[in-house]
Each structure stands twice: as structure tokens, then as C-alpha cells.
Short mmCIF file of C-alpha atoms in Angstrom, two decimals:
data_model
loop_
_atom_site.label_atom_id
_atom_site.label_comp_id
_atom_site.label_asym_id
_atom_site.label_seq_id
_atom_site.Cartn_x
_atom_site.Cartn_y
_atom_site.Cartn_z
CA UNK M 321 -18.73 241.09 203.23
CA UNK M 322 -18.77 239.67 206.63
CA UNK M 323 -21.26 242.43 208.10
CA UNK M 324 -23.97 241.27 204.76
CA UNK M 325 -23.20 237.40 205.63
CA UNK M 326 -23.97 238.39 209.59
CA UNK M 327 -27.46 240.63 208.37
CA UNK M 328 -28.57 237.56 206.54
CA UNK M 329 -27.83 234.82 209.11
CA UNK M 330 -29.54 237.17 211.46
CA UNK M 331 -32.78 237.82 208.70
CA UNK M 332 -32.63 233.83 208.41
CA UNK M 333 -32.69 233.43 212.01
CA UNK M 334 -36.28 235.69 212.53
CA UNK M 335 -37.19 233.74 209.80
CA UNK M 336 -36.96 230.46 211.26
CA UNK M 337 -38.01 231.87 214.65
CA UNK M 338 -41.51 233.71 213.52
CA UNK M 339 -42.31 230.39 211.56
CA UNK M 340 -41.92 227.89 214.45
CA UNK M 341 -44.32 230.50 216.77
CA UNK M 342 -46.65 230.76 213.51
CA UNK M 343 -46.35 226.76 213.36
CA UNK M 344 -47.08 226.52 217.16
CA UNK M 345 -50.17 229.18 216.98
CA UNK M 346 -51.59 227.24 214.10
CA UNK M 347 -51.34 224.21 215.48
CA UNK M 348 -53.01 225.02 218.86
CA UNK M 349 -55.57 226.49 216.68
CA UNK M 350 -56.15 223.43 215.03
CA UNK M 351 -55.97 221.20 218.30
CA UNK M 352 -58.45 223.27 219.88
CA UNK M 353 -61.01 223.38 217.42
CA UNK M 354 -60.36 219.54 216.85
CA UNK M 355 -61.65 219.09 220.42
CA UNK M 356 -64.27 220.91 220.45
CA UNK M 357 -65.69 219.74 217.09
CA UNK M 358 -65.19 216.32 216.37
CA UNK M 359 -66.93 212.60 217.67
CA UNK M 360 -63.61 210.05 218.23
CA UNK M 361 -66.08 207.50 219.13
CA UNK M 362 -68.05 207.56 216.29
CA UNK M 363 -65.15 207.85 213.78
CA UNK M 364 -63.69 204.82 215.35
CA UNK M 365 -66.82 202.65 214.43
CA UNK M 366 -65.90 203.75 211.09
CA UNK M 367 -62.19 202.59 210.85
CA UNK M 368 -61.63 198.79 210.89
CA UNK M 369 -58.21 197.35 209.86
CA UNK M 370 -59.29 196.38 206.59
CA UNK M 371 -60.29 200.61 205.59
CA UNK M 372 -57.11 201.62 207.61
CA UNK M 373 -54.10 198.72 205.50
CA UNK M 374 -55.73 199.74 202.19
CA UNK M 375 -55.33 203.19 202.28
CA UNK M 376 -51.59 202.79 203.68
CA UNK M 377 -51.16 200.72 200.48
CA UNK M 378 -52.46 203.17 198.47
CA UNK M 379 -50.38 205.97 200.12
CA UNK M 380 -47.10 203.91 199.72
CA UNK M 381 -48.09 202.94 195.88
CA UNK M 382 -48.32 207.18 195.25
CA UNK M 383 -44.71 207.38 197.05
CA UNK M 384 -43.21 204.21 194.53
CA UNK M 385 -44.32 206.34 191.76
CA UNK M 386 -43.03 209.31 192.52
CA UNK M 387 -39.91 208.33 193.65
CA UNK M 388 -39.78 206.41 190.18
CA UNK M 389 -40.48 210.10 188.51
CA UNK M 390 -37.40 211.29 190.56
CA UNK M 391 -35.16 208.22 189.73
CA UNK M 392 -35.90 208.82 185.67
CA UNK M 393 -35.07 212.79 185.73
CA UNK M 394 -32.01 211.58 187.65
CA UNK M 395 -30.90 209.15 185.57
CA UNK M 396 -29.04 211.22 182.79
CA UNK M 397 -26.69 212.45 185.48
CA UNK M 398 -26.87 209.75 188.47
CA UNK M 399 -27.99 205.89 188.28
CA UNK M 400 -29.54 205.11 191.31
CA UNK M 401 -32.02 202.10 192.53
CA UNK M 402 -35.83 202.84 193.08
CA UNK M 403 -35.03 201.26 196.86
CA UNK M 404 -32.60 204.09 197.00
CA UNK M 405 -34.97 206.56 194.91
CA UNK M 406 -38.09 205.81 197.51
CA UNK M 407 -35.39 206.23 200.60
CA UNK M 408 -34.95 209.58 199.66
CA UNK M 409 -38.75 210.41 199.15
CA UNK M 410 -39.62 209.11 202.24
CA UNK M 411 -36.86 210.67 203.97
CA UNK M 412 -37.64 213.86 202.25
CA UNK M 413 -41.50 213.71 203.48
CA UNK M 414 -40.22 213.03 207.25
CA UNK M 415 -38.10 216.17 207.14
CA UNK M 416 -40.67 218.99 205.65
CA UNK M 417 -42.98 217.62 209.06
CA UNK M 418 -39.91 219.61 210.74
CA UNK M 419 -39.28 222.36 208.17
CA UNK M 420 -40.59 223.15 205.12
CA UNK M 421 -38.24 222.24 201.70
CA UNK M 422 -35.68 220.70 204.03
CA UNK M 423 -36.17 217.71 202.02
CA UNK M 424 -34.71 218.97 198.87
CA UNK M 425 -31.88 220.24 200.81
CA UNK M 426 -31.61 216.59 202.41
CA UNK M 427 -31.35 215.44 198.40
CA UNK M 428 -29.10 217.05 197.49
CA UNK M 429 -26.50 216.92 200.39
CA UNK M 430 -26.86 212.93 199.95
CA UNK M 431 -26.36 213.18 196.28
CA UNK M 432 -23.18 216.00 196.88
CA UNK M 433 -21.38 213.24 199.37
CA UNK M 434 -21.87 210.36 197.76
CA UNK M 435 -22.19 211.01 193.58
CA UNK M 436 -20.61 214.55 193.94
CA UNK M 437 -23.74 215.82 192.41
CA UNK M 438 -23.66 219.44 191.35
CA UNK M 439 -25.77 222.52 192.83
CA UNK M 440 -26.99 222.86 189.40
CA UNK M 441 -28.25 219.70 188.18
CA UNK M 442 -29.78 219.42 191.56
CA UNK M 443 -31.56 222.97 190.32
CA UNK M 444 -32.35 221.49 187.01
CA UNK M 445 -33.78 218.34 187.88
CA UNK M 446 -35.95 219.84 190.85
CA UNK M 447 -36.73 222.63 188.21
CA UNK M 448 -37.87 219.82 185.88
CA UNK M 449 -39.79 217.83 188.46
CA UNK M 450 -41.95 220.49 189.27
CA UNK M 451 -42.47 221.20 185.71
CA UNK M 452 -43.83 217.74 184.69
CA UNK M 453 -45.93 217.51 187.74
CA UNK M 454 -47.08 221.11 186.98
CA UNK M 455 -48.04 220.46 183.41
CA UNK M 456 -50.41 217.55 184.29
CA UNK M 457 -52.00 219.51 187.01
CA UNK M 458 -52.56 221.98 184.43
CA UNK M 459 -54.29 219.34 182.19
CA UNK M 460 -56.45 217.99 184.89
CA UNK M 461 -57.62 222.15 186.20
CA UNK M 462 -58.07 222.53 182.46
CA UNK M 463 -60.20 219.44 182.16
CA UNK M 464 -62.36 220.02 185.21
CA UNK M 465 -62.91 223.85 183.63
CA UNK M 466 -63.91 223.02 180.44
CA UNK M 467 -66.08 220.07 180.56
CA UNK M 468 -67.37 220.02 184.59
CA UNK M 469 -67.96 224.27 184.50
CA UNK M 470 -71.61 223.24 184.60
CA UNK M 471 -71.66 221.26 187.81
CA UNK M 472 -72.92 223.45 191.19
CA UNK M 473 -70.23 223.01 193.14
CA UNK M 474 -67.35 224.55 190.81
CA UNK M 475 -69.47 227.61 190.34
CA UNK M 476 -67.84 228.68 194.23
CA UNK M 477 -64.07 227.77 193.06
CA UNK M 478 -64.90 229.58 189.21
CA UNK M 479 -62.57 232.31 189.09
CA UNK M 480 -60.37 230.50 191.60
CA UNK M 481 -59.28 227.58 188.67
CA UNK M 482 -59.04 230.18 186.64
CA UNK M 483 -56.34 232.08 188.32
CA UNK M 484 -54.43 229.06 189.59
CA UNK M 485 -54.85 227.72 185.47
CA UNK M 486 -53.44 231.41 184.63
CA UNK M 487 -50.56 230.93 187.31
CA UNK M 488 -49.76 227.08 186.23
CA UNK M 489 -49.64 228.19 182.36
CA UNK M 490 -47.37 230.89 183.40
CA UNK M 491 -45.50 228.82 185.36
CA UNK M 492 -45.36 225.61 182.86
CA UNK M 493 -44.27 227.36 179.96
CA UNK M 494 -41.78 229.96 180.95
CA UNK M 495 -39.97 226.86 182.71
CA UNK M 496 -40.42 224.96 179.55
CA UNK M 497 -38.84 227.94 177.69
CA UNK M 498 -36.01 228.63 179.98
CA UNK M 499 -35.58 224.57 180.05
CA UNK M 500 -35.07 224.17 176.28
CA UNK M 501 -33.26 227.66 175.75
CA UNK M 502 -30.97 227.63 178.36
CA UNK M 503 -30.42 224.29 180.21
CA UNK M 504 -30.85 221.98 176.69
CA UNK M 505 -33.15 219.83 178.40
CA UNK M 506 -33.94 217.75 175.01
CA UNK M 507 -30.31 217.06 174.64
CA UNK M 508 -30.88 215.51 178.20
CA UNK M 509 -33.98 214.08 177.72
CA UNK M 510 -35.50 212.42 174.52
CA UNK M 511 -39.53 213.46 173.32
CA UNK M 512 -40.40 209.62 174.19
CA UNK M 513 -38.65 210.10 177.34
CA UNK M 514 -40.37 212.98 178.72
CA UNK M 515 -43.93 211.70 177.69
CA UNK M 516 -42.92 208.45 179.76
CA UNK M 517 -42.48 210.75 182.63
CA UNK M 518 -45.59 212.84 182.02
CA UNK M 519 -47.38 209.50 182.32
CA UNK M 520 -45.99 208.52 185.68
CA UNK M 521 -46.40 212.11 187.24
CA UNK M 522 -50.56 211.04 185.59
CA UNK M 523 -50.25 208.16 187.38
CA UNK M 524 -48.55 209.27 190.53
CA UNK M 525 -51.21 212.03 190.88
CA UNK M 526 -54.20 209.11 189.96
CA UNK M 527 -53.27 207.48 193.26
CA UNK M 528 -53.58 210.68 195.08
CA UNK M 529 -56.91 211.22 194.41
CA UNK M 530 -58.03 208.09 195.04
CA UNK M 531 -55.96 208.06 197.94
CA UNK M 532 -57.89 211.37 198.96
CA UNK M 533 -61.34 209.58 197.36
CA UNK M 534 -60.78 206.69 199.84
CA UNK M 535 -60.05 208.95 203.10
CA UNK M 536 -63.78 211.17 202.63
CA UNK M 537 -65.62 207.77 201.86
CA UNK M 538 -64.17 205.97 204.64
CA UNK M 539 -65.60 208.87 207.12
CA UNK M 540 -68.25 208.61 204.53
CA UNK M 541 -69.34 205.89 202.78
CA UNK M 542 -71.82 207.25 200.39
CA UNK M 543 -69.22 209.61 199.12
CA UNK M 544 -69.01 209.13 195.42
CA UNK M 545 -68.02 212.41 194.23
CA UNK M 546 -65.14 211.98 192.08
CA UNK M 547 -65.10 215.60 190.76
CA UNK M 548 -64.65 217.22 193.98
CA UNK M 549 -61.62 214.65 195.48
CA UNK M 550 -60.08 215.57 192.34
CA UNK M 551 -60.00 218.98 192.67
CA UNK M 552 -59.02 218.57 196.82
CA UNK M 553 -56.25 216.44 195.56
CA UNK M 554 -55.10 219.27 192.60
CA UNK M 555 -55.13 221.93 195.80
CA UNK M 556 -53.67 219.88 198.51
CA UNK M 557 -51.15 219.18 196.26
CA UNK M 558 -50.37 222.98 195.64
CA UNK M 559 -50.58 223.87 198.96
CA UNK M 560 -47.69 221.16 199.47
CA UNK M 561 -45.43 223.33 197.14
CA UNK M 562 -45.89 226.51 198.35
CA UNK M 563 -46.09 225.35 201.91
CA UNK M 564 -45.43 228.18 204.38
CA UNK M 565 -45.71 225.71 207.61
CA UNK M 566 -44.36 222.55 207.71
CA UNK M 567 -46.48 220.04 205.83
CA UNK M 568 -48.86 222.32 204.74
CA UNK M 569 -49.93 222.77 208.72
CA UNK M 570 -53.71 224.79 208.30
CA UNK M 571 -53.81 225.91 204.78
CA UNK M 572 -54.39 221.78 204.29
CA UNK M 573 -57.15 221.72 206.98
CA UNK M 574 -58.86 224.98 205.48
CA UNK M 575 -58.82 223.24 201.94
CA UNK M 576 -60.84 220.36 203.17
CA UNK M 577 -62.79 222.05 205.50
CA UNK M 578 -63.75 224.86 202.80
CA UNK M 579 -65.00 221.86 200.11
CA UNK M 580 -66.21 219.71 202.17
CA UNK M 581 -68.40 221.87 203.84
CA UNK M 582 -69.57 222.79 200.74
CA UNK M 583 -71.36 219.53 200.06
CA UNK M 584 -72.99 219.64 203.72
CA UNK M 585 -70.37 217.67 205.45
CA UNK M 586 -70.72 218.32 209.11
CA UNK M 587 -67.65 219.44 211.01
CA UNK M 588 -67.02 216.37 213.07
CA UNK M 589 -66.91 214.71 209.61
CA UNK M 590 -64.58 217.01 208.59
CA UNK M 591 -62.01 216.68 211.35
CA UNK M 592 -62.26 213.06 211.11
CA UNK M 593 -61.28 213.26 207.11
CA UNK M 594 -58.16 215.63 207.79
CA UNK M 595 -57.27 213.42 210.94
CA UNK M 596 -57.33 209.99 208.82
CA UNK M 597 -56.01 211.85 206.37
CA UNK M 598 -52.72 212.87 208.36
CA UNK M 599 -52.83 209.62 210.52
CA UNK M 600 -51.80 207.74 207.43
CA UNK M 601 -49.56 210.35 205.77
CA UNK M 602 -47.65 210.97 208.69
CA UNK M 603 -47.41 207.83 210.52
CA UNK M 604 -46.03 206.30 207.57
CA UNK M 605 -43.46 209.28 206.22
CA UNK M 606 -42.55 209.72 210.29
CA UNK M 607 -41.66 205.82 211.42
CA UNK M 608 -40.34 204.96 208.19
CA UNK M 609 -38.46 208.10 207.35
CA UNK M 610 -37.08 208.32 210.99
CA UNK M 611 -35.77 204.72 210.37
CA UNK M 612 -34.58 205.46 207.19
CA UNK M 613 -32.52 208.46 208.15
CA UNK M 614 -31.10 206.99 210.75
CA UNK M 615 -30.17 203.87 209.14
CA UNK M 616 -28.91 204.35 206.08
CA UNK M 617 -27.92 208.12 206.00
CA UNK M 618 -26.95 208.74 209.43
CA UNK M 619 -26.78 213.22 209.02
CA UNK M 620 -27.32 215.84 211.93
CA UNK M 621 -30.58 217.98 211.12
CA UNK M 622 -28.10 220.33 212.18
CA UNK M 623 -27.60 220.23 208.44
CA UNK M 624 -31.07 221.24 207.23
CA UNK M 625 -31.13 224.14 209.83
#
């Protein structure tokens, strides 16, 4: 027993190592081709305070609502305040910049202290999160298929939506299934209830994009193109979940370069969407969830490791 525990500390450890020098690689990478590539002085004509304190409100508004999503699915087992509720999201976003998922682990060791939360409600109610925000991503990919197939520019990402509307569907409904069969969910949570959260997920995922929207016409102005910031926002927001790196650390810069390129974006442009794009994200998440940690919750990232 004590030789497996010692193999998987040691598997755990490689882990950790080969993503840190896969982090590090990436993000020379990205440095690198940032300096070659893109025109700081003429993206800082762009900016202006006004551009710059509307998208942090807009940023903050998308982190209110989903840390309202995560205070309802909570609420059958644990009653906590949205203050508390948007703690933890921010707190959550500061630690996946260090490693990725850490912030679910952060959850749940807060919740264990202090509410002597379970391992698997914390399961279920992740589980469940996932599957409401899955379910309207699925509804938007579905939507963009069926009536926007047409357009130009989704005839290069085709067979992609397809695949990732396969994978959701897959997804969606055998966690539905496995939900009602097995966990009860709708003794936990009424019909009315779980439309109520569908509709904040809808509305926690309409400030994304026009977060996103806001970031390529700020860089851009005559960006209009509502169709393709949705479908960045549906794929950023994927590559967020399945994040290998912390923060989604180059597959996030290959998504926007990749689409924006598409629609003859140069490549300074580019770099100066992803770098407003993370300037906001980050500098929020990182002060705030920094002060926030340390405040309030006071834990070693020991912890997380």
C-alpha cells in the first residue's frame, strides 16, 4: 500500500514538473513572438480610460453572475452570501493563473473547514455546474450551426462545431442521466429551479461575449461581427475547462489568433486583442484574488500543491 501511495506521489510529482517546463516553454514562446509582432505604441492610442473601466465592469458583471450560478447550486446544501459566493470565484480564478483546477480544490477545502462540506456534494454540485453551463453552450453551437451554416467564415470551423456539438451532447446528457438516476438531482432541485439557473449560466455567458465583442473592437473599432465573438467566446470558454496550462496559457492565444486571422486581422492586431484581453482578466482575478486570499482565507498554496 505504501510502495502504490509512493509510485503515485512520484507520477504526480513528473506531472507537476513537465507542466511547469511546458508552462515556461509556452510562455517564452508567446513572449517572443509578442515582441517581434506587435505595435505597443499604436495600441496605446487605442486604449483611453474610458475603453479600459468599461470593459473591467463588464468583466466583473460576468464574475457576479457566475458566482450567483455557484451560490444557487449551493444553496440546497450550504447558504452562503453572493459577497462570499464572488470571494470564492475570484479566488478560484487567481489560483488556476498558478495551477490549473486548483481553484476547485481551493472550494472545497474552504467549504470542508468551515460548513464541513462533503467530498461528494462538492462532486455533485461541480458535476452540475458544468452541466448547466454545458447545456447552454450546446444551445448557442447548435444555434450558430443551424441558422449561421451559410455565413463564409463557419465553413473553416464546419466539422469542428460539429464534433465539439457531438462531444457537448454526449457530455450533457449522460451527466443529465447519471444526475437524475443516481444523485436525485430533482429531489434537490425543482424544474423552475433549474431553468432559473439555465438563465443565469445564458446570462453569465451573454457578458462574455460581449466582454470578448468589446476587447476585438477596442483594438478595432469597426469590428461588428457578432457571430464570430460568439463563437471565440463558446471556445475560449472550453479551452478554460479542459485547460492543460494554467489559464488556458497558448491554446487561448491560438484560438484568437486562428479566427481572427481569418477575417484579415493583422498580427499586431492580434497580440494587442489577446494582451487587452489578459490585461483585464488577470489584473483583476490577480490583485483582487491575492487580496482576497490573503484576507479573508488566510491558506498555504502548500495546500493546492
Amino acid at each position: 500500500m505504501i510502495i502504490k501511495k509512493n509510485k503515485f506521489k512520484k507520477i504526480r510529482e513528473i506531472i507537476f514538473s513537465v507542466r511547469q517546463y511546458i508552462t515556461i516553454i509556452t510562455l517564452l514562446i508567446c513572449i517572443i513572438f509578442f515582441l517581434k509582432n506587435f505595435d505597443f505604441s499604436q495600441s496605446v492610442k487605442i486604449l483611453n480610460f474610458s475603453n479600459t473601466f468599461k470593459l473591467f465592469i463588464i468583466f466583473s458583471l460576468f464574475l457576479f453572475f457566475e458566482s450567483m450560478l455557484f451560490q444557487k447550486i449551493l444553496s440546497p446544501f450550504i447558504k452562503i452570501s453572493i459577497y462570499l459566493s464572488y470571494s470564492l470565484t475570484v479566488v478560484s480564478y487567481f489560483l488556476n493563473l498558478i495551477l490549473p483546477f486548483s481553484g476547485i480544490g481551493f472550494r472545497y477545502l474552504f467549504l470542508k473547514s468551515n460548513y464541513d462540506f462533503s467530498l461528494k456534494n462538492m462532486f455533485l454540485i461541480t458535476s452540475f455546474f458544468y452541466i448547466i453551463n454545458f447545456t447552454n453552450l450546446f444551445i448557442i453551437l447548435t444555434i450558430i450551426y443551424l441558422f449561421f451554416l451559410e455565413n463564409i467564415f463557419l465553413n473553416y470551423y464546419k466539422n469542428l462545431i460539429f464534433y465539439i456539438l457531438i462531444s457537448l451532447f454526449v457530455l450533457v446528457t449522460s451527466g443529465i442521466t447519471i444526475s437524475v438516476n443516481k444523485f436525485k438531482i430533482l429531489n434537490i432541485f425543482k424544474k423552475y429551479t433549474i431553468l432559473n439557473l439555465l438563465f443565469i449560466s445564458l446570462l453569465m455567458y451573454s457578458l462574455f461575449a460581449v466582454f470578448i465583442f468589446f476587447v476585438i473592437n477596442t483594438i478595432r473599432p469597426e469590428f461588428n461581427n457578432v457571430l464570430i465573438s460568439t463563437l471565440i467566446t463558446v471556445f475560449v470558454d472550453l479551452a478554460l475547462v479542459i485547460q492543460i496550462l494554467p489559464f488556458g496559457i497558448g491554446s487561448i492565444e491560438l484560438i484568437f489568433y486562428n479566427l481572427l486571422s481569418k477575417i484579415n486581422f493583422s498580427q499586431s492586431e492580434i497580440l494587442g486583442v489577446i494582451s487587452l484581453f489578459r490585461i483585464i482578466i488577470h489584473s483583476l482575478t490577480l490583485i483582487l484574488g491575492a487580496i482576497l486570499f490573503y484576507k479573508y482565507f488566510k491558506l498555504s498554496l502548500k495546500k493546492f500543491k
